[in-house]
mmCIF file of C-alpha atoms in Angstrom:
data_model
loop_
_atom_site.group_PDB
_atom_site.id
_atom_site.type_symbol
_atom_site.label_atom_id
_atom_site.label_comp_id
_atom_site.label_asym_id
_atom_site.label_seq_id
_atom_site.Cartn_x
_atom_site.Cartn_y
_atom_site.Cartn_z
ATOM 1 C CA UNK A 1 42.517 21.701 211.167
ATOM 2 C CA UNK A 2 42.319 24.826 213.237
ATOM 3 C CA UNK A 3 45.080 25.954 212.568
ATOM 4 C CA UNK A 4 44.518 25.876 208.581
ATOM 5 C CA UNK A 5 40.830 27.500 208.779
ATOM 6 C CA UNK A 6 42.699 30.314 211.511
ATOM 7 C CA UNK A 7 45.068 30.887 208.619
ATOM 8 C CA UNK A 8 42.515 31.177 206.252
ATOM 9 C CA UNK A 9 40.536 32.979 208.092
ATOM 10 C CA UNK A 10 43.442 35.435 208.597
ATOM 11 C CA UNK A 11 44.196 35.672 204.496
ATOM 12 C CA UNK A 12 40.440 36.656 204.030
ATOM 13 C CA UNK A 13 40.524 39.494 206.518
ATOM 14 C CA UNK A 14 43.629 40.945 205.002
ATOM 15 C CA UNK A 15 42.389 40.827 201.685
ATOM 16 C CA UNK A 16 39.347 42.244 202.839
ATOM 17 C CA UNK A 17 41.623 45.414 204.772
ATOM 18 C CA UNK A 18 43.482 45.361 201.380
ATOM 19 C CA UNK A 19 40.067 45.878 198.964
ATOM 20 C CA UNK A 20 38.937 47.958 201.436
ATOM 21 C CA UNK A 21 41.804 50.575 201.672
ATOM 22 C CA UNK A 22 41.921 50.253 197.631
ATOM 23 C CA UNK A 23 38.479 50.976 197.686
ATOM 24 C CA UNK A 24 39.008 53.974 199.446
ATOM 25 C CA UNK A 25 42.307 55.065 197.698
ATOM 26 C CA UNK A 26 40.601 55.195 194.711
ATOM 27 C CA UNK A 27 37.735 57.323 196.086
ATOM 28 C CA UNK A 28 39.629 59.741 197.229
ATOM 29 C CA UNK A 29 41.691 59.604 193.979
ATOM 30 C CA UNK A 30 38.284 61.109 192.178
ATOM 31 C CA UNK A 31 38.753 64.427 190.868
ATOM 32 C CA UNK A 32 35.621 63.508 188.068
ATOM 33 C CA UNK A 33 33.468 66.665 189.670
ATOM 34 C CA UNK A 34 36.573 68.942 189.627
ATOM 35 C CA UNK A 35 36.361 71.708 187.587
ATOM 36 C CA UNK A 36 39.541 74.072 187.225
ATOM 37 C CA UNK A 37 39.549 77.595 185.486
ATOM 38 C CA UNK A 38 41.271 80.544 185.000
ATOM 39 C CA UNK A 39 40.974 84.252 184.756
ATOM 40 C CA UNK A 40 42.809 87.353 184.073
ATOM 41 C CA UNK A 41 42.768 89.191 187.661
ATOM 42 C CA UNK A 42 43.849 92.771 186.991
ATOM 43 C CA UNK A 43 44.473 93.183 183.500
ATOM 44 C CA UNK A 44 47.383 95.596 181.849
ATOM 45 C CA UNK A 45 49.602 95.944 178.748
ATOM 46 C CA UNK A 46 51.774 92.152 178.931
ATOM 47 C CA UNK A 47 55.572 92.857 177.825
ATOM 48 C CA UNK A 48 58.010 89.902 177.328
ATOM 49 C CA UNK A 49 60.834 90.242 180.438
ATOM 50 C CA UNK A 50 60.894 90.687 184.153
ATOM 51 C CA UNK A 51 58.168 89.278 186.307
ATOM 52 C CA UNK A 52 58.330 91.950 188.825
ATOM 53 C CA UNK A 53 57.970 95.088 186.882
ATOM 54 C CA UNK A 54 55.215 93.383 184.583
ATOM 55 C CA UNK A 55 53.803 90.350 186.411
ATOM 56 C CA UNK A 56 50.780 88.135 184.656
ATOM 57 C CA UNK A 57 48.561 87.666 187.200
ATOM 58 C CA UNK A 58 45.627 84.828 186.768
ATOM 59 C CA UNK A 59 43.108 84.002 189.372
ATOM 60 C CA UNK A 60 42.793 80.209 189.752
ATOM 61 C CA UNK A 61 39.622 78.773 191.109
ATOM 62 C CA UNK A 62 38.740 75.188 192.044
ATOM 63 C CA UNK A 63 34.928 74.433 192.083
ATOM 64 C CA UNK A 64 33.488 71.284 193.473
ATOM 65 C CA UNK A 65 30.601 70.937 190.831
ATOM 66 C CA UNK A 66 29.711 67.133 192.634
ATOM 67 C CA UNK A 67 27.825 65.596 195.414
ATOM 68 C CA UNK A 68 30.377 64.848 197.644
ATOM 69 C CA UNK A 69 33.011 66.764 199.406
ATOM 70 C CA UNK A 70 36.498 67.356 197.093
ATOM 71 C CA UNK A 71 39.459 66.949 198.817
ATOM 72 C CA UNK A 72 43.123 67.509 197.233
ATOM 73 C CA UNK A 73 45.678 68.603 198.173
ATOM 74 C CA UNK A 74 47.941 72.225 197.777
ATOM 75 C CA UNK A 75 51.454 72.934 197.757
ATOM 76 C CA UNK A 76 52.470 76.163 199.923
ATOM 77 C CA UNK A 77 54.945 76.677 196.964
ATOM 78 C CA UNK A 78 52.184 76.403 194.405
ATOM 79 C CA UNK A 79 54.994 75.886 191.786
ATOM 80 C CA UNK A 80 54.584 72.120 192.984
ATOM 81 C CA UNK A 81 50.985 71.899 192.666
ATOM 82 C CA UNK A 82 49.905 73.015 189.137
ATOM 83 C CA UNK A 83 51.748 74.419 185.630
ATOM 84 C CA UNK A 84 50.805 76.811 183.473
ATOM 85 C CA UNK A 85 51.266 76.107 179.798
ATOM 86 C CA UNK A 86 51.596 79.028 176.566
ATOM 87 C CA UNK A 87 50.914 77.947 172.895
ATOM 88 C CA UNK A 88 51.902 79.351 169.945
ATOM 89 C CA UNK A 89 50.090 80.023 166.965
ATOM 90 C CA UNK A 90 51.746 77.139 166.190
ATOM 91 C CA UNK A 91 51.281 74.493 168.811
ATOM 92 C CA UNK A 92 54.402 74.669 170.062
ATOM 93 C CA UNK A 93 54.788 75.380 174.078
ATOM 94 C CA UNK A 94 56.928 78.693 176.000
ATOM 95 C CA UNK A 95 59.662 76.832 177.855
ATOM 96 C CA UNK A 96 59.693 76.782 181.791
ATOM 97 C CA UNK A 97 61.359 79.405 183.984
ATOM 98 C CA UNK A 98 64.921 78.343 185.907
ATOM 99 C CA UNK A 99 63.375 78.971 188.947
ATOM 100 C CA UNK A 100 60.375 76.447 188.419
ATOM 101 C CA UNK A 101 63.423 73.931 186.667
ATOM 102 C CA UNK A 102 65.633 74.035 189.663
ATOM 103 C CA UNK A 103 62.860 74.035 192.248
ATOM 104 C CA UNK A 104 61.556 70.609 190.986
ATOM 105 C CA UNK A 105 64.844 69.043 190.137
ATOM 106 C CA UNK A 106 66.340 70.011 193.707
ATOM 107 C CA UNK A 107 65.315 67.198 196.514
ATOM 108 C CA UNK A 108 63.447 68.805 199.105
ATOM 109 C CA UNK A 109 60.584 68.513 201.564
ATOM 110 C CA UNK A 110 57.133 70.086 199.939
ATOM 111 C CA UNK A 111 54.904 71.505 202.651
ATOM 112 C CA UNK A 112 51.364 71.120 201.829
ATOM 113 C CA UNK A 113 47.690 71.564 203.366
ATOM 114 C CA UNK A 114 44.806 69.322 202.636
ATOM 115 C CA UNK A 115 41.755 71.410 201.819
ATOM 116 C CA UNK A 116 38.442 70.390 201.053
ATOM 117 C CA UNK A 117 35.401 72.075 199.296
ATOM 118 C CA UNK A 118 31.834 71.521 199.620
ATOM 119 C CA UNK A 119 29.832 70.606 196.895
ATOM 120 C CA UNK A 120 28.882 73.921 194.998
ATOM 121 C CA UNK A 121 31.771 75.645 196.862
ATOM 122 C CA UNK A 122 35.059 77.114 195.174
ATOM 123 C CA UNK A 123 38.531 78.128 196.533
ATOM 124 C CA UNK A 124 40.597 80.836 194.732
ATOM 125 C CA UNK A 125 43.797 82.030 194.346
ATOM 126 C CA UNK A 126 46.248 84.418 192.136
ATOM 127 C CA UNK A 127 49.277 83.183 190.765
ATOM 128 C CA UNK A 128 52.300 84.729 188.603
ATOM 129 C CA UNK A 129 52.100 83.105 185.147
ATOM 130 C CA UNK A 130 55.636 84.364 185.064
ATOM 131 C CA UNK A 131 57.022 82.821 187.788
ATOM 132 C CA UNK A 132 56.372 79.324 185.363
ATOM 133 C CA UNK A 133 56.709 80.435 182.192
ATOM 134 C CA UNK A 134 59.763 81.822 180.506
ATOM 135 C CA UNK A 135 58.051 84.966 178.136
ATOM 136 C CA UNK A 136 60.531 86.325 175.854
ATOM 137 C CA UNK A 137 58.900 87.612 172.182
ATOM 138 C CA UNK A 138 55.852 89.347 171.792
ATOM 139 C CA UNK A 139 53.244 87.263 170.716
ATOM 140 C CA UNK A 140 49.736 85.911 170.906
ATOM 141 C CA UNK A 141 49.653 83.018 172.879
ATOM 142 C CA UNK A 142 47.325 80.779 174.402
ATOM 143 C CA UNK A 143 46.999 80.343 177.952
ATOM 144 C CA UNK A 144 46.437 77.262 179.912
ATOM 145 C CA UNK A 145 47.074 75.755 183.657
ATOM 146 C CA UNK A 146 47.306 72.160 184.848
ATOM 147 C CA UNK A 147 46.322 71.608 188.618
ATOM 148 C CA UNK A 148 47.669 68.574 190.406
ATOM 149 C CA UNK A 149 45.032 67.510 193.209
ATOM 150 C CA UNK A 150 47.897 65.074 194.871
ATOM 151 C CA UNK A 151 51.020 67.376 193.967
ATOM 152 C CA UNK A 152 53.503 67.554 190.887
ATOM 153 C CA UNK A 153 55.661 64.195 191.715
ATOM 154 C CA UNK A 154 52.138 62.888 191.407
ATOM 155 C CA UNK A 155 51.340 64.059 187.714
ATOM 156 C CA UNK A 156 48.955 61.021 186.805
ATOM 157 C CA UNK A 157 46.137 63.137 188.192
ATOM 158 C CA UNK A 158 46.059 66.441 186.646
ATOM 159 C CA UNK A 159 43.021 68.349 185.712
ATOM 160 C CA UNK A 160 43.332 71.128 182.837
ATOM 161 C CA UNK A 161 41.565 74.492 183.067
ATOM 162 C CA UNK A 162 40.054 76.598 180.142
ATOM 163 C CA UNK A 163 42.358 78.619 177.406
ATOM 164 C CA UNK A 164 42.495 82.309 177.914
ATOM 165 C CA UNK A 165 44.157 84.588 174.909
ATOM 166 C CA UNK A 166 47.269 86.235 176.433
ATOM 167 C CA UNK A 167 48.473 89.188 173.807
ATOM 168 C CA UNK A 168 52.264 90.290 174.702
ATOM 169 C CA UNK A 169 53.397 93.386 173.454
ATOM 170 C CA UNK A 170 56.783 94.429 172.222
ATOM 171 C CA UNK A 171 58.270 96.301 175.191
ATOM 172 C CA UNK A 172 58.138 100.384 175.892
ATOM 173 C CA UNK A 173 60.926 102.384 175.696
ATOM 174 C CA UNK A 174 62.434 103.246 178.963
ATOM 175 C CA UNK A 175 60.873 106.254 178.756
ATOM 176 C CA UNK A 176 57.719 104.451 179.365
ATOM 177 C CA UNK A 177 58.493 101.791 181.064
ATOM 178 C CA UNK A 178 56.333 101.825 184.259
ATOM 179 C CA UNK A 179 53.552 99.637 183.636
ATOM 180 C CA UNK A 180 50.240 100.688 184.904
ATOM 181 C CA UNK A 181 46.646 99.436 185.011
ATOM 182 C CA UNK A 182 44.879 99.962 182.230
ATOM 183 C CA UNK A 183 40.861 100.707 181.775
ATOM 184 C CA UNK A 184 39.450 96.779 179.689
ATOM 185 C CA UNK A 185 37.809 99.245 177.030
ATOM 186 C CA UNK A 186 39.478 101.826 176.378
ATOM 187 C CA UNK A 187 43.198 100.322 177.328
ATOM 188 C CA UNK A 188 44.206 104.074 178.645
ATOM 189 C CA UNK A 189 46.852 103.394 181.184
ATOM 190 C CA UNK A 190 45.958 104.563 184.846
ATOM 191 C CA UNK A 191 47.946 106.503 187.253
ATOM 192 C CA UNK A 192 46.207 108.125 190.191
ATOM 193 C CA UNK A 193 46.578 112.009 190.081
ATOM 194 C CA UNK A 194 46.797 114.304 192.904
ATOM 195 C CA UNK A 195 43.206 115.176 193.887
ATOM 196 C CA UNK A 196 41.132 116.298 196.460
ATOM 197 C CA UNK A 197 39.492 113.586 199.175
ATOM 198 C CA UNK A 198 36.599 114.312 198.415
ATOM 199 C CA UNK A 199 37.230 113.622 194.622
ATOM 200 C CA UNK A 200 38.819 110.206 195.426
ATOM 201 C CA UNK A 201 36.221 108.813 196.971
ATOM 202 C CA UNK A 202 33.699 110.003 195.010
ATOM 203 C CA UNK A 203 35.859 108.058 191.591
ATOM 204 C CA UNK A 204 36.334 105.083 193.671
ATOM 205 C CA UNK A 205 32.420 104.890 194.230
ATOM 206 C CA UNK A 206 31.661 105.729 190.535
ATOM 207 C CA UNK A 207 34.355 103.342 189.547
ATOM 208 C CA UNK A 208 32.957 100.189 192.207
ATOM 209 C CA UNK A 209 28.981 101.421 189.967
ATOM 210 C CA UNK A 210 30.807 100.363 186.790
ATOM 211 C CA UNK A 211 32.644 97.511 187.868
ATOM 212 C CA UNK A 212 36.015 98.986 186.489
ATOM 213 C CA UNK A 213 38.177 97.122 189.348
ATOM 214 C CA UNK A 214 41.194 98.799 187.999
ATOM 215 C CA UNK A 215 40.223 102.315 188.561
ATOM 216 C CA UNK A 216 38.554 101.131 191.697
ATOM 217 C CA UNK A 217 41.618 99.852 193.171
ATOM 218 C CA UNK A 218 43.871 103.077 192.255
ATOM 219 C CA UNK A 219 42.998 104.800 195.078
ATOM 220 C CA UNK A 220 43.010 102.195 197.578
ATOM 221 C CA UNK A 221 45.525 101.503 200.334
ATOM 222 C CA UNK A 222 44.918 97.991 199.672
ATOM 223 C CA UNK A 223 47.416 96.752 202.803
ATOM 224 C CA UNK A 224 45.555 98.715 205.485
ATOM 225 C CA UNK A 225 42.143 97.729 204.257
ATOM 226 C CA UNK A 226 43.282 94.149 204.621
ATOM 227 C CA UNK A 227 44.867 94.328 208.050
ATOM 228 C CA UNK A 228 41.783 95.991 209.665
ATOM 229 C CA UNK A 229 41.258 92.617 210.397
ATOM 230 C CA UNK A 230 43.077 91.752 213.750
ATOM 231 C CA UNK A 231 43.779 87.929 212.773
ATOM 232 C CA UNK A 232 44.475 88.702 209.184
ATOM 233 C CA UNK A 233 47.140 91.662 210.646
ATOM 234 C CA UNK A 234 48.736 89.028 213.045
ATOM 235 C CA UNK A 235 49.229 86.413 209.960
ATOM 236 C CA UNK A 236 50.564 89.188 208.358
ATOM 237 C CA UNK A 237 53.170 90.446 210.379
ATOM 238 C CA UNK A 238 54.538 87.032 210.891
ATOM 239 C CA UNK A 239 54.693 86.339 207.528
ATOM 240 C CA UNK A 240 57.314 86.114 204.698
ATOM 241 C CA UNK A 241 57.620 89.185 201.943
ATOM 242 C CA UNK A 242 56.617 86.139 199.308
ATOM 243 C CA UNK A 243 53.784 85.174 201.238
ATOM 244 C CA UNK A 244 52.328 89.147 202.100
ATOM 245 C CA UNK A 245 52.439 89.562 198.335
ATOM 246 C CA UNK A 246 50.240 86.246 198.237
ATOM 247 C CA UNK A 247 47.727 87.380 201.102
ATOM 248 C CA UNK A 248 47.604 91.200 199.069
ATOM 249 C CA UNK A 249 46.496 89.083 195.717
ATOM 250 C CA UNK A 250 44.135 86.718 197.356
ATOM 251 C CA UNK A 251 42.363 89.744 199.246
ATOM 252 C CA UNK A 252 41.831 91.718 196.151
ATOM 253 C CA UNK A 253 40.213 88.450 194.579
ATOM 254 C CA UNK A 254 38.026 87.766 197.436
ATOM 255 C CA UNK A 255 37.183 91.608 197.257
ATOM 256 C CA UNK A 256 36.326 91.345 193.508
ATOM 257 C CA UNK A 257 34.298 88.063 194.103
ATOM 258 C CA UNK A 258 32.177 89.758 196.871
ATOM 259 C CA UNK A 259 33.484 86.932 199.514
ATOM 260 C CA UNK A 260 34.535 89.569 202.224
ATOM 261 C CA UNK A 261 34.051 92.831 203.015
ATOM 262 C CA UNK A 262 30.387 93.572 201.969
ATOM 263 C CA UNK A 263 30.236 96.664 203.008
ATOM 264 C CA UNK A 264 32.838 98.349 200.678
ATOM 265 C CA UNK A 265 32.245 96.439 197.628
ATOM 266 C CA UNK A 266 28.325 96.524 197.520
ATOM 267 C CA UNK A 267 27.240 98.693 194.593
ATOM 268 C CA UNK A 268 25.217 102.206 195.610
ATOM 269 C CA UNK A 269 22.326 103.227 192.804
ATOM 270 C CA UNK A 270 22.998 106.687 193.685
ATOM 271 C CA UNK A 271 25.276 108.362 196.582
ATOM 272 C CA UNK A 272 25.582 112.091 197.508
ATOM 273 C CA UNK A 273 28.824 113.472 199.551
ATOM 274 C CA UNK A 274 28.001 114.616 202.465
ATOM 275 C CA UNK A 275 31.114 116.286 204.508
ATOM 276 C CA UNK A 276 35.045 116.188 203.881
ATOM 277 C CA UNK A 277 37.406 117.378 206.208
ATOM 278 C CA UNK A 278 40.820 116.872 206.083
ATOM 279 C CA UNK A 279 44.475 117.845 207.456
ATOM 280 C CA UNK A 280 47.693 118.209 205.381
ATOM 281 C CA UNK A 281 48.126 114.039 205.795
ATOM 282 C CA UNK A 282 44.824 112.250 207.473
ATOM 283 C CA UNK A 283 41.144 113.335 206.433
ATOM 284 C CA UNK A 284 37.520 111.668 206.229
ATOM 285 C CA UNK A 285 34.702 111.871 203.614
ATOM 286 C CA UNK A 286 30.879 111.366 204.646
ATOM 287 C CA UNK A 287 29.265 109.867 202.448
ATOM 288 C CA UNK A 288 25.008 108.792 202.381
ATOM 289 C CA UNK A 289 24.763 106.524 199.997
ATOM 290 C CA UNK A 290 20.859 104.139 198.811
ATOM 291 C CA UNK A 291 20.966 100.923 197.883
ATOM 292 C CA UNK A 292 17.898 99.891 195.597
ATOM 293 C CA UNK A 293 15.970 96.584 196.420
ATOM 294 C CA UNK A 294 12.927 95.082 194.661
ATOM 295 C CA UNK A 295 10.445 97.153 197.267
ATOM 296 C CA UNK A 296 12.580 99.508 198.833
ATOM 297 C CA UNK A 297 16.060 101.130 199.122
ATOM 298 C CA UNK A 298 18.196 101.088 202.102
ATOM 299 C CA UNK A 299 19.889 104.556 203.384
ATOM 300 C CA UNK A 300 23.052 103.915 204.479
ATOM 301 C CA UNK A 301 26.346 106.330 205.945
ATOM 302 C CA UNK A 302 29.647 105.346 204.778
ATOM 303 C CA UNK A 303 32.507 107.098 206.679
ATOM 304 C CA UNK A 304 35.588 107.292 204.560
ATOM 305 C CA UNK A 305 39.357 107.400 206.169
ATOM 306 C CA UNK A 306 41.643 108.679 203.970
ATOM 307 C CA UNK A 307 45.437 109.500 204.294
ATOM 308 C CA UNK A 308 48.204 111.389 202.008
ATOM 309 C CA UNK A 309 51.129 109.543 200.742
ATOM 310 C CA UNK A 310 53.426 111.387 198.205
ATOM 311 C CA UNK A 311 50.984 114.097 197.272
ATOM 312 C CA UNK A 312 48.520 111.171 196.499
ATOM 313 C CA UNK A 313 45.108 110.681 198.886
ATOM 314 C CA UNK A 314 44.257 106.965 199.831
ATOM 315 C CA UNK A 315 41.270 105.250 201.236
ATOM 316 C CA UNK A 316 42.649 102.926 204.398
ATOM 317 C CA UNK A 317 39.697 102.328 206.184
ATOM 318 C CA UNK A 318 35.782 103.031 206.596
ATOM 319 C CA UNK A 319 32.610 103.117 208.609
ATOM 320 C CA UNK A 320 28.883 102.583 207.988
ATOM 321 C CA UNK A 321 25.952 103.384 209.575
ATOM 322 C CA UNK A 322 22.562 102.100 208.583
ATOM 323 C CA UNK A 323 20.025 104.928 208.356
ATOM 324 C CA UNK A 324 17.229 103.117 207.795
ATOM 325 C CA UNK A 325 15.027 101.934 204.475
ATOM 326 C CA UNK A 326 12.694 104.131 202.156
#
């Protein structure tokens, strides 16, 4: 008799373990509050052909719009952690690269980190929407991305993002065939032009006031900006060319999003150069620049480093000073 109400008493506690770890499976399996969408994150002229000389770059963000804390998971390839979809006019769907093709049909192990957001929190990132999708005829098309919380070989959980219009061109003639950034409005192509320090910083200021990004960006030495940062410069040393490109994109985003950096992104109401002084390569611009509140503005001195590379002056690093509030 013992014996029978032990074994009983065993079945019930491993059904128990078993409801309990379902239980929990399937809590973790909730991606209900997870909200995916996607962006255009530095706009240009879109060409059919090579992903390197005219890449599509989208900025993905993941927002936790619940209660609770979202955990998923993400692929360090992120080819094996969402997929990015183009439509026709017509309904009908771009084909996948042969990169993306043999990278999922080729056994391997997928190295991943488990992340998790706090409720009201997002995590961004920029990926290539030609490294997934083969683009070879101009078009319209229409845009969308599939993220996989618990990885592609996992594809009963996806979550789908928002459609973005993606216009590709018919190619430029060699002649013209380095693509540039181009002003949203106007769709003038950019180049920077060999100007003064003085005048670079003082475009990159007016530039930051109007939120063109492009023309903000064109005379920044993006890579030096980022590495001021002694932990960032280690993890960049050490890492791969793929993954420098990766750190360069995310930095930008963060930059655009205000998420680091404050100081070089906040907007000035008005600014006034101060002092430039310069050498045939290395210079700095002083800048005092007032930043309007509700009931007063703050004075502030902003320190510009710039450097000359091919003819061309860059901003790689900067200084501020507070100078008190008016």
């Amino acid at each position: 008799m013992k014996r029978i109400l032990l074994s009983i008493i065993t079945v019930f506690s491993i059904f128990a373990q078993f409801s309990f770890a379902q239980d929990a499976g399937e809590k973790q399996a909730d991606y209900s509050n997870a909200s995916v969408s996607i962006r255009f994150y530095d706009r240009t002229m879109y060409y059919p052909g090579s992903k390197e000389d005219n890449p599509i770059y989208v900025d993905v963000a993941i927002t936790n719009k619940g209660t609770d804390t979202l955990r998923f998971k993400l692929a360090d390839d992120r080819m094996f952690s969402l997929d990015f979809y183009a439509y026709t006019i017509k309904n009908t769907t771009l084909p996948n690269t042969k990169d993306l093709t043999i990278k999922r049909s080729t056994n391997q192990t997928v190295y991943f980190r488990e992340l998790a957001i706090e409720p009201g929190e997002t995590y961004s990132f920029v990926e290539n929407v030609k490294d997934y999708i083969q683009i070879d005829e101009p078009s319209i098309y229409y845009l969308e991305m599939r993220f996989y919380p618990e990885l592609y070989k996992s594809r009963m959980i996806e979550i789908a993002s928002n459609r973005l219009s993606l216009d590709i061109r018919p190619a430029p003639s060699a002649s013209s065939s380095n693509i540039l950034p181009v002003e949203n409005k106007t769709m003038a192509l950019l180049k920077p032009e060999a100007i003064s320090p003085d005048k670079v910083v003082e475009q990159t200021i007016t530039a930051r006031q109007k939120s063109l990004w492009d023309q903000y960006f064109l005379y920044m030495d993006i890579e030096q900006m980022m590495v001021r940062n002694s932990e960032v410069n280690r993890k960049y040393k050490n890492a791969s060319a793929d993954e420098r490109n990766r750190m360069l994109k995310v930095y930008k985003a963060d930059l655009m999003q205000n998420r680091i950096d404050y100081d070089i992104v906040s907007i000035p109401e008005r600014f006034q150069i101060e002092n430039t002084s310069y050498s045939q390569t290395e210079g700095t611009v002083s800048v005092i620049e007032w930043f309007k509140y509700p009931n007063f503005s703050e004075k502030k001195r902003y320190i510009y480093k710039v450097r000359q590379r091919d003819g061309i002056w860059q901003i790689y690093d900067y200084s501020v000073t507070n100078l008190g509030t008016e």
